[in-house]
PDB file of C-alpha atoms and ligand atoms in Angstrom:
ATOM      1  CA  MET L  22     -20.175  42.339  68.490  1.00  0.00           C
ATOM      2  CA  ALA L  23     -20.668  43.131  72.170  1.00  0.00           C
ATOM      3  CA  PRO L  24     -17.944  41.394  74.413  1.00  0.00           C
ATOM      4  CA  ILE L  25     -18.845  38.324  76.254  1.00  0.00           C
ATOM      5  CA  GLY L  26     -20.462  39.280  79.535  1.00  0.00           C
ATOM      6  CA  SER L  27     -21.478  42.949  78.652  1.00  0.00           C
ATOM      7  CA  SER L  28     -24.929  41.763  79.822  1.00  0.00           C
ATOM      8  CA  ILE L  29     -25.117  39.248  82.620  1.00  0.00           C
ATOM      9  CA  LEU L  30     -28.608  38.141  83.843  1.00  0.00           C
ATOM     10  CA  GLU L  31     -28.588  36.812  87.300  1.00  0.00           C
ATOM     11  CA  LEU L  32     -31.246  34.378  88.247  1.00  0.00           C
ATOM     12  CA  ALA L  33     -32.119  33.065  91.648  1.00  0.00           C
ATOM     13  CA  SER L  34     -33.421  29.629  90.396  1.00  0.00           C
ATOM     14  CA  VAL L  35     -33.720  28.062  86.952  1.00  0.00           C
ATOM     15  CA  ASP L  36     -34.088  24.433  85.490  1.00  0.00           C
ATOM     16  CA  SER L  37     -30.800  24.752  83.490  1.00  0.00           C
ATOM     17  CA  THR L  38     -29.119  27.877  82.519  1.00  0.00           C
ATOM     18  CA  ASN L  39     -28.439  26.256  79.104  1.00  0.00           C
ATOM     19  CA  ALA L  40     -32.008  25.491  78.677  1.00  0.00           C
ATOM     20  CA  TYR L  41     -32.961  29.076  79.740  1.00  0.00           C
ATOM     21  CA  ALA L  42     -30.422  30.373  77.229  1.00  0.00           C
ATOM     22  CA  ALA L  43     -31.890  28.179  74.483  1.00  0.00           C
ATOM     23  CA  ARG L  44     -35.487  29.812  75.323  1.00  0.00           C
ATOM     24  CA  GLY L  45     -33.931  33.118  75.124  1.00  0.00           C
ATOM     25  CA  LEU L  46     -32.200  32.612  71.768  1.00  0.00           C
ATOM     26  CA  ASN L  47     -35.525  31.170  70.375  1.00  0.00           C
ATOM     27  CA  GLU L  48     -37.534  34.190  71.572  1.00  0.00           C
ATOM     28  CA  GLY L  49     -34.948  36.663  70.417  1.00  0.00           C
ATOM     29  CA  THR L  50     -34.463  38.037  73.902  1.00  0.00           C
ATOM     30  CA  LEU L  51     -30.754  36.779  74.123  1.00  0.00           C
ATOM     31  CA  GLY L  52     -28.074  37.487  71.702  1.00  0.00           C
ATOM     32  CA  HIS L  53     -24.329  37.259  71.182  1.00  0.00           C
ATOM     33  CA  GLY L  54     -22.185  37.785  74.402  1.00  0.00           C
ATOM     34  CA  ASP L  55     -25.246  37.500  76.793  1.00  0.00           C
ATOM     35  CA  VAL L  56     -24.720  35.482  79.836  1.00  0.00           C
ATOM     36  CA  VAL L  57     -27.192  33.756  82.001  1.00  0.00           C
ATOM     37  CA  THR L  58     -26.217  32.655  85.516  1.00  0.00           C
ATOM     38  CA  SER L  59     -28.322  31.216  88.351  1.00  0.00           C
ATOM     39  CA  ALA L  60     -27.657  30.787  92.040  1.00  0.00           C
ATOM     40  CA  GLU L  61     -29.540  27.437  91.806  1.00  0.00           C
ATOM     41  CA  GLN L  62     -30.307  24.904  88.961  1.00  0.00           C
ATOM     42  CA  THR L  63     -33.021  22.444  89.678  1.00  0.00           C
ATOM     43  CA  ALA L  64     -32.169  20.352  86.447  1.00  0.00           C
ATOM     44  CA  GLY L  65     -28.501  21.127  85.637  1.00  0.00           C
ATOM     45  CA  ARG L  66     -27.423  19.081  82.686  1.00  0.00           C
ATOM     46  CA  GLY L  67     -23.887  17.523  82.053  1.00  0.00           C
ATOM     47  CA  ARG L  68     -22.650  15.790  79.026  1.00  0.00           C
ATOM     48  CA  ARG L  69     -23.942  12.504  77.830  1.00  0.00           C
ATOM     49  CA  GLY L  70     -27.393  13.023  79.527  1.00  0.00           C
ATOM     50  CA  THR L  71     -25.790  13.153  83.034  1.00  0.00           C
ATOM     51  CA  GLU L  72     -27.094  15.533  85.892  1.00  0.00           C
ATOM     52  CA  TRP L  73     -24.922  18.445  86.928  1.00  0.00           C
ATOM     53  CA  HIS L  74     -25.158  19.407  90.538  1.00  0.00           C
ATOM     54  CA  THR L  75     -24.109  22.934  91.831  1.00  0.00           C
ATOM     55  CA  GLU L  76     -24.537  23.841  95.564  1.00  0.00           C
ATOM     56  CA  PRO L  77     -26.920  26.816  95.510  1.00  0.00           C
ATOM     57  CA  GLY L  78     -25.190  30.104  95.954  1.00  0.00           C
ATOM     58  CA  LEU L  79     -21.821  28.493  96.289  1.00  0.00           C
ATOM     59  CA  ASP L  80     -20.879  27.241  92.821  1.00  0.00           C
ATOM     60  CA  LEU L  81     -20.888  28.832  89.494  1.00  0.00           C
ATOM     61  CA  ALA L  82     -23.461  27.735  86.713  1.00  0.00           C
ATOM     62  CA  CYS L  83     -23.654  29.835  83.681  1.00  0.00           C
ATOM     63  CA  SER L  84     -24.337  29.728  79.925  1.00  0.00           C
ATOM     64  CA  VAL L  85     -22.821  32.098  77.339  1.00  0.00           C
ATOM     65  CA  VAL L  86     -24.752  32.638  74.060  1.00  0.00           C
ATOM     66  CA  LEU L  87     -22.492  33.004  71.152  1.00  0.00           C
ATOM     67  CA  LYS L  88     -23.447  33.867  67.409  1.00  0.00           C
ATOM     68  CA  PRO L  89     -20.450  33.310  65.297  1.00  0.00           C
ATOM     69  CA  GLU L  90     -20.163  35.275  62.156  1.00  0.00           C
ATOM     70  CA  LYS L  91     -18.371  32.488  60.292  1.00  0.00           C
ATOM     71  CA  LEU L  92     -17.570  29.185  62.132  1.00  0.00           C
ATOM     72  CA  ASP L  93     -17.534  26.093  59.934  1.00  0.00           C
ATOM     73  CA  ALA L  94     -19.367  23.238  61.386  1.00  0.00           C
ATOM     74  CA  GLY L  95     -16.195  21.236  60.849  1.00  0.00           C
ATOM     75  CA  ASP L  96     -14.467  23.639  63.315  1.00  0.00           C
ATOM     76  CA  GLN L  97     -16.994  23.092  66.137  1.00  0.00           C
ATOM     77  CA  PHE L  98     -14.331  21.447  68.314  1.00  0.00           C
ATOM     78  CA  LEU L  99     -12.103  24.489  67.957  1.00  0.00           C
ATOM     79  CA  LEU L 100     -14.751  26.436  69.968  1.00  0.00           C
ATOM     80  CA  ALA L 101     -14.837  23.680  72.656  1.00  0.00           C
ATOM     81  CA  LYS L 102     -10.961  23.994  72.838  1.00  0.00           C
ATOM     82  CA  ALA L 103     -11.223  27.903  73.189  1.00  0.00           C
ATOM     83  CA  VAL L 104     -13.750  27.528  75.985  1.00  0.00           C
ATOM     84  CA  ALA L 105     -11.780  24.849  77.741  1.00  0.00           C
ATOM     85  CA  LEU L 106      -8.565  26.991  77.645  1.00  0.00           C
ATOM     86  CA  ALA L 107     -10.587  30.013  79.096  1.00  0.00           C
ATOM     87  CA  VAL L 108     -11.775  27.855  82.091  1.00  0.00           C
ATOM     88  CA  HIS L 109      -8.396  26.386  82.565  1.00  0.00           C
ATOM     89  CA  GLU L 110      -6.725  29.733  82.651  1.00  0.00           C
ATOM     90  CA  VAL L 111      -9.394  31.039  85.272  1.00  0.00           C
ATOM     91  CA  VAL L 112      -8.781  27.968  87.632  1.00  0.00           C
ATOM     92  CA  ALA L 113      -4.975  27.958  87.065  1.00  0.00           C
ATOM     93  CA  GLY L 114      -4.952  31.778  87.871  1.00  0.00           C
ATOM     94  CA  TYR L 115      -6.780  31.123  91.268  1.00  0.00           C
ATOM     95  CA  LEU L 116      -4.399  28.419  92.330  1.00  0.00           C
ATOM     96  CA  ALA L 117      -1.326  30.491  91.326  1.00  0.00           C
ATOM     97  CA  GLU L 118      -2.690  33.531  93.379  1.00  0.00           C
ATOM     98  CA  ALA L 119      -3.060  31.145  96.407  1.00  0.00           C
ATOM     99  CA  GLY L 120       0.695  30.078  95.961  1.00  0.00           C
ATOM    100  CA  LYS L 121      -0.355  26.700  94.592  1.00  0.00           C
ATOM    101  CA  ASP L 122       1.133  25.087  91.545  1.00  0.00           C
ATOM    102  CA  PRO L 123      -1.104  26.028  88.552  1.00  0.00           C
ATOM    103  CA  GLY L 124       0.675  23.230  86.538  1.00  0.00           C
ATOM    104  CA  ARG L 125      -1.730  20.737  88.366  1.00  0.00           C
ATOM    105  CA  VAL L 126      -4.623  21.938  86.303  1.00  0.00           C
ATOM    106  CA  HIS L 127      -5.237  20.225  83.099  1.00  0.00           C
ATOM    107  CA  ILE L 128      -7.951  19.695  80.456  1.00  0.00           C
ATOM    108  CA  LYS L 129      -9.155  16.135  80.266  1.00  0.00           C
ATOM    109  CA  TRP L 130     -10.491  15.182  76.745  1.00  0.00           C
ATOM    110  CA  PRO L 131     -12.906  16.309  75.678  1.00  0.00           C
ATOM    111  CA  ASN L 132     -13.324  19.338  78.042  1.00  0.00           C
ATOM    112  CA  ASP L 133     -13.175  18.614  81.826  1.00  0.00           C
ATOM    113  CA  ILE L 134     -11.008  20.756  83.856  1.00  0.00           C
ATOM    114  CA  LEU L 135      -9.145  18.839  86.458  1.00  0.00           C
ATOM    115  CA  VAL L 136      -6.803  19.768  89.405  1.00  0.00           C
ATOM    116  CA  ASP L 137      -4.611  16.540  89.564  1.00  0.00           C
ATOM    117  CA  ARG L 138      -7.245  13.852  89.185  1.00  0.00           C
ATOM    118  CA  ALA L 139     -10.251  15.671  90.503  1.00  0.00           C
ATOM    119  CA  LYS L 140     -12.754  17.493  88.318  1.00  0.00           C
ATOM    120  CA  ILE L 141     -13.316  21.164  89.254  1.00  0.00           C
ATOM    121  CA  ALA L 142     -15.318  22.272  86.112  1.00  0.00           C
ATOM    122  CA  GLY L 143     -17.420  20.839  83.395  1.00  0.00           C
ATOM    123  CA  ILE L 144     -18.471  22.358  79.934  1.00  0.00           C
ATOM    124  CA  LEU L 145     -21.484  21.580  77.893  1.00  0.00           C
ATOM    125  CA  VAL L 146     -21.446  23.153  74.464  1.00  0.00           C
ATOM    126  CA  GLU L 147     -24.643  22.920  72.406  1.00  0.00           C
ATOM    127  CA  ASN L 148     -24.423  24.244  68.838  1.00  0.00           C
ATOM    128  CA  GLU L 149     -27.013  24.863  66.224  1.00  0.00           C
ATOM    129  CA  LEU L 150     -25.927  24.442  62.727  1.00  0.00           C
ATOM    130  CA  ARG L 151     -27.219  26.250  59.595  1.00  0.00           C
ATOM    131  CA  GLY L 152     -25.903  24.725  56.419  1.00  0.00           C
ATOM    132  CA  ALA L 153     -22.173  24.308  56.834  1.00  0.00           C
ATOM    133  CA  LEU L 154     -21.904  26.883  59.491  1.00  0.00           C
ATOM    134  CA  VAL L 155     -22.459  26.999  63.373  1.00  0.00           C
ATOM    135  CA  SER L 156     -25.326  29.626  63.611  1.00  0.00           C
ATOM    136  CA  THR L 157     -25.537  29.705  67.544  1.00  0.00           C
ATOM    137  CA  SER L 158     -23.706  28.205  70.398  1.00  0.00           C
ATOM    138  CA  ILE L 159     -24.777  27.775  73.943  1.00  0.00           C
ATOM    139  CA  VAL L 160     -21.627  27.409  76.149  1.00  0.00           C
ATOM    140  CA  GLY L 161     -22.591  26.121  79.545  1.00  0.00           C
ATOM    141  CA  ILE L 162     -20.003  26.176  82.201  1.00  0.00           C
ATOM    142  CA  GLY L 163     -20.175  24.817  85.795  1.00  0.00           C
ATOM    143  CA  ILE L 164     -17.296  25.588  87.942  1.00  0.00           C
ATOM    144  CA  ASN L 165     -17.154  24.139  91.685  1.00  0.00           C
ATOM    145  CA  VAL L 166     -16.331  27.305  93.531  1.00  0.00           C
ATOM    146  CA  GLY L 167     -17.427  26.986  97.212  1.00  0.00           C
ATOM    147  CA  SER L 168     -18.626  23.510  97.666  1.00  0.00           C
ATOM    148  CA  THR L 169     -16.254  21.558  99.909  1.00  0.00           C
ATOM    149  CA  VAL L 170     -17.937  18.223 100.138  1.00  0.00           C
ATOM    150  CA  PHE L 171     -18.092  15.773  97.136  1.00  0.00           C
ATOM    151  CA  ALA L 172     -19.191  12.151  96.989  1.00  0.00           C
ATOM    152  CA  ASP L 173     -16.223   9.921  96.580  1.00  0.00           C
ATOM    153  CA  HIS L 174     -17.398   8.489  93.306  1.00  0.00           C
ATOM    154  CA  LEU L 175     -17.474  11.892  91.788  1.00  0.00           C
ATOM    155  CA  GLN L 176     -13.731  12.535  92.146  1.00  0.00           C
ATOM    156  CA  ALA L 177     -14.288  16.183  92.332  1.00  0.00           C
ATOM    157  CA  THR L 178     -12.833  19.434  94.005  1.00  0.00           C
ATOM    158  CA  SER L 179     -13.409  23.026  94.106  1.00  0.00           C
ATOM    159  CA  LEU L 180     -11.663  26.363  94.194  1.00  0.00           C
ATOM    160  CA  ARG L 181     -12.387  26.639  98.067  1.00  0.00           C
ATOM    161  CA  ASN L 182     -10.857  23.156  98.419  1.00  0.00           C
ATOM    162  CA  GLU L 183      -7.796  24.007  96.383  1.00  0.00           C
ATOM    163  CA  THR L 184      -7.077  27.467  97.464  1.00  0.00           C
ATOM    164  CA  GLY L 185      -8.714  27.844 100.906  1.00  0.00           C
ATOM    165  CA  ALA L 186     -10.315  31.114  99.681  1.00  0.00           C
ATOM    166  CA  SER L 187     -14.066  31.880  99.785  1.00  0.00           C
ATOM    167  CA  LEU L 188     -14.706  33.296  96.394  1.00  0.00           C
ATOM    168  CA  ALA L 189     -18.143  34.862  95.316  1.00  0.00           C
ATOM    169  CA  PRO L 190     -19.329  32.905  92.032  1.00  0.00           C
ATOM    170  CA  ALA L 191     -20.125  36.317  90.657  1.00  0.00           C
ATOM    171  CA  LEU L 192     -16.367  37.376  90.852  1.00  0.00           C
ATOM    172  CA  VAL L 193     -15.259  34.041  89.175  1.00  0.00           C
ATOM    173  CA  LEU L 194     -17.867  34.614  86.380  1.00  0.00           C
ATOM    174  CA  ARG L 195     -16.481  38.125  85.730  1.00  0.00           C
ATOM    175  CA  ARG L 196     -12.989  36.715  85.325  1.00  0.00           C
ATOM    176  CA  LEU L 197     -14.310  33.882  83.163  1.00  0.00           C
ATOM    177  CA  CYS L 198     -16.016  36.205  80.865  1.00  0.00           C
ATOM    178  CA  GLY L 199     -12.790  38.159  80.298  1.00  0.00           C
ATOM    179  CA  ALA L 200     -10.982  34.927  79.508  1.00  0.00           C
ATOM    180  CA  LEU L 201     -13.659  33.660  77.180  1.00  0.00           C
ATOM    181  CA  GLU L 202     -13.628  36.932  75.178  1.00  0.00           C
ATOM    182  CA  GLN L 203      -9.835  36.549  74.803  1.00  0.00           C
ATOM    183  CA  GLU L 204      -9.916  32.956  73.667  1.00  0.00           C
ATOM    184  CA  TRP L 205     -13.027  33.740  71.443  1.00  0.00           C
ATOM    185  CA  GLN L 206     -11.008  36.462  69.659  1.00  0.00           C
ATOM    186  CA  ARG L 207      -7.800  34.315  69.464  1.00  0.00           C
ATOM    187  CA  MET L 208      -9.712  31.472  67.897  1.00  0.00           C
ATOM    188  CA  PHE L 209     -10.658  33.540  64.855  1.00  0.00           C
ATOM    189  CA  ARG L 210      -7.298  35.425  64.701  1.00  0.00           C
ATOM    190  CA  ASP L 211      -4.958  32.408  65.232  1.00  0.00           C
ATOM    191  CA  PRO L 212      -6.837  29.010  65.501  1.00  0.00           C
ATOM    192  CA  GLY L 213      -3.526  27.240  65.419  1.00  0.00           C
ATOM    193  CA  ALA L 214      -2.426  28.797  68.693  1.00  0.00           C
ATOM    194  CA  VAL L 215      -5.681  27.677  70.337  1.00  0.00           C
ATOM    195  CA  ALA L 216      -5.205  24.077  69.038  1.00  0.00           C
ATOM    196  CA  SER L 217      -1.450  23.902  70.349  1.00  0.00           C
ATOM    197  CA  ALA L 218      -2.312  25.642  73.666  1.00  0.00           C
ATOM    198  CA  TYR L 219      -5.133  23.101  74.212  1.00  0.00           C
ATOM    199  CA  ALA L 220      -2.822  20.231  73.298  1.00  0.00           C
ATOM    200  CA  GLU L 221      -0.340  21.700  75.789  1.00  0.00           C
ATOM    201  CA  GLU L 222      -2.771  21.418  78.574  1.00  0.00           C
ATOM    202  CA  LEU L 223      -4.004  17.997  77.860  1.00  0.00           C
ATOM    203  CA  TRP L 224      -4.217  15.711  80.935  1.00  0.00           C
ATOM    204  CA  ALA L 225      -2.089  12.652  80.999  1.00  0.00           C
ATOM    205  CA  LYS L 226      -0.413  13.661  77.829  1.00  0.00           C
ATOM    206  CA  GLY L 227       2.178  11.108  76.619  1.00  0.00           C
ATOM    207  CA  ARG L 228       1.374   8.993  79.565  1.00  0.00           C
ATOM    208  CA  PHE L 229      -0.113   5.442  79.142  1.00  0.00           C
ATOM    209  CA  THR L 230      -3.520   5.510  80.802  1.00  0.00           C
ATOM    210  CA  GLY L 231      -6.615   3.085  81.058  1.00  0.00           C
ATOM    211  CA  PHE L 232      -9.360   3.683  78.464  1.00  0.00           C
ATOM    212  CA  ILE L 233     -12.487   1.898  77.352  1.00  0.00           C
ATOM    213  CA  ARG L 234     -12.022   1.324  73.663  1.00  0.00           C
ATOM    214  CA  ASP L 235     -14.945  -0.231  71.637  1.00  0.00           C
ATOM    215  CA  GLY L 236     -16.466  -1.273  75.066  1.00  0.00           C
ATOM    216  CA  ALA L 237     -13.206  -3.177  76.295  1.00  0.00           C
ATOM    217  CA  PRO L 238     -10.311  -1.971  78.472  1.00  0.00           C
ATOM    218  CA  TRP L 239      -7.335  -0.637  76.578  1.00  0.00           C
ATOM    219  CA  GLN L 240      -4.086   1.010  77.441  1.00  0.00           C
ATOM    220  CA  GLY L 241      -2.865   4.105  75.376  1.00  0.00           C
ATOM    221  CA  ARG L 242      -1.507   7.308  75.575  1.00  0.00           C
ATOM    222  CA  ALA L 243      -3.050  10.621  74.430  1.00  0.00           C
ATOM    223  CA  LEU L 244      -0.835  12.624  72.051  1.00  0.00           C
ATOM    224  CA  ASP L 245      -3.288  15.379  70.848  1.00  0.00           C
ATOM    225  CA  VAL L 246      -6.887  16.250  69.994  1.00  0.00           C
ATOM    226  CA  ASP L 247      -7.603  16.623  66.128  1.00  0.00           C
ATOM    227  CA  ALA L 248      -9.765  19.165  64.442  1.00  0.00           C
ATOM    228  CA  HIS L 249     -12.809  16.970  64.726  1.00  0.00           C
ATOM    229  CA  GLY L 250     -12.353  16.639  68.352  1.00  0.00           C
ATOM    230  CA  ARG L 251     -10.947  13.195  68.258  1.00  0.00           C
ATOM    231  CA  LEU L 252      -8.318  12.042  70.703  1.00  0.00           C
ATOM    232  CA  VAL L 253      -5.143  11.114  68.900  1.00  0.00           C
ATOM    233  CA  VAL L 254      -3.829   8.011  70.803  1.00  0.00           C
ATOM    234  CA  GLU L 255      -0.865   5.699  70.608  1.00  0.00           C
ATOM    235  CA  GLY L 256      -1.566   1.981  71.645  1.00  0.00           C
ATOM    236  CA  ALA L 257       1.076  -0.161  73.200  1.00  0.00           C
ATOM    237  CA  ASP L 258       1.895  -1.389  69.793  1.00  0.00           C
ATOM    238  CA  GLY L 259       2.938   2.029  68.774  1.00  0.00           C
ATOM    239  CA  LYS L 260       0.076   2.451  66.465  1.00  0.00           C
ATOM    240  CA  VAL L 261      -1.349   5.983  66.415  1.00  0.00           C
ATOM    241  CA  GLU L 262      -5.074   6.627  65.640  1.00  0.00           C
ATOM    242  CA  ALA L 263      -7.664   9.334  66.150  1.00  0.00           C
ATOM    243  CA  LEU L 264     -10.684   8.111  67.975  1.00  0.00           C
ATOM    244  CA  GLY L 265     -14.012   9.854  68.817  1.00  0.00           C
ATOM    245  CA  LEU L 266     -16.120   9.733  71.939  1.00  0.00           C
ATOM    246  CA  GLU L 267     -18.312   7.076  70.137  1.00  0.00           C
ATOM    247  CA  ARG L 268     -15.276   4.687  70.367  1.00  0.00           C
ATOM    248  CA  LEU L 269     -13.093   5.887  73.101  1.00  0.00           C
ATOM    249  CA  ARG L 270     -13.438   7.166  76.811  1.00  0.00           C
ATOM    250  CA  TYR L 271     -11.325   7.131  79.726  1.00  0.00           C
ATOM    251  CA  GLY L 272     -11.484   4.225  81.912  1.00  0.00           C
ATOM    252  CA  PRO L 273     -12.718   4.750  85.551  1.00  0.00           C
ATOM    253  CA  ARG L 274     -10.347   5.782  88.325  1.00  0.00           C
ATOM    254  CA  ASN L 275      -7.424   6.714  86.082  1.00  0.00           C
TER     255      ASN L 275
HETATM  256  C1  BTN G 199     -20.236  18.028  82.173  1.00  0.00           C
HETATM  257  O1  BTN G 199     -18.915  17.873  82.590  1.00  0.00           O
HETATM  258  O2  BTN G 199     -20.801  16.895  82.130  1.00  0.00           O
HETATM  259  C2  BTN G 199     -20.710  19.283  81.708  1.00  0.00           C
HETATM  260  C3  BTN G 199     -21.313  20.082  82.880  1.00  0.00           C
HETATM  261  C4  BTN G 199     -21.850  21.479  82.413  1.00  0.00           C
HETATM  262  C5  BTN G 199     -22.633  22.072  83.550  1.00  0.00           C
HETATM  263  C6  BTN G 199     -22.960  23.418  83.250  1.00  0.00           C
HETATM  264  S1  BTN G 199     -23.681  24.387  84.625  1.00  0.00           S
HETATM  265  C7  BTN G 199     -24.380  25.684  83.681  1.00  0.00           C
HETATM  266  C8  BTN G 199     -24.882  24.889  82.416  1.00  0.00           C
HETATM  267  N1  BTN G 199     -26.224  24.699  82.541  1.00  0.00           N
HETATM  268  C9  BTN G 199     -26.488  23.336  82.617  1.00  0.00           C
HETATM  269  O3  BTN G 199     -27.456  22.680  82.716  1.00  0.00           O
HETATM  270  N2  BTN G 199     -25.331  22.596  82.332  1.00  0.00           N
HETATM  271  C10 BTN G 199     -24.134  23.674  82.121  1.00  0.00           C
END
């Protein structure tokens, strides 16, 4: 298996790198470890049907094609955890190099990367299943690298804003590929270590926070994320439950 990033396709403009990667997989022109990046995305996609905006040439938009040899469909969220850890590591590394506290970087369930309360990176994993296995996965990652201005409602930040450094998105991508390859290998070798490292980096872990639960405001505290990707939360009454995205999300302006 070629390491992630052995081949990086750099486009000037594309609708979405995830959509491009899906077309490449269908046509057989892209395979395991291939990465697609584009200076501009005209229809960048976020989770839950949202749009994802990257400032052309300043931010990183990329998609990684993965073809696991054996990943159970039930372990899909383990892959999401591994990817979130890799992005976390890259962002935290840049903060540390700039003399800033890398402990401010966290993973907000399910897989947003935050610096304090501001989002710096988003991840969109799109899996294809064959029987009980994940046959292909397209891992889309957007990192705010050089953007400096964000609409207030986005609660976002960038590497530039956090470190003061002007980084080339291509440089960040190379580091990201290395981190993804490490986490990809660890995921098969030691899945428990990936799960516990992810839990360690969970945003607002153990702190009471506002959620929307079954459509209504609710206070709870995150303890962990289970193998199915559900957040394990404790309510004010001490009851612990695992709730999925269909029932639970963070409330606005946490
Ligand atoms: C989110 O937080 O909502 C996920 C954002 C994912 C954005 C990336 S940018 C590269 C790749 N191509 C897309 O269209 N989306 C992902």
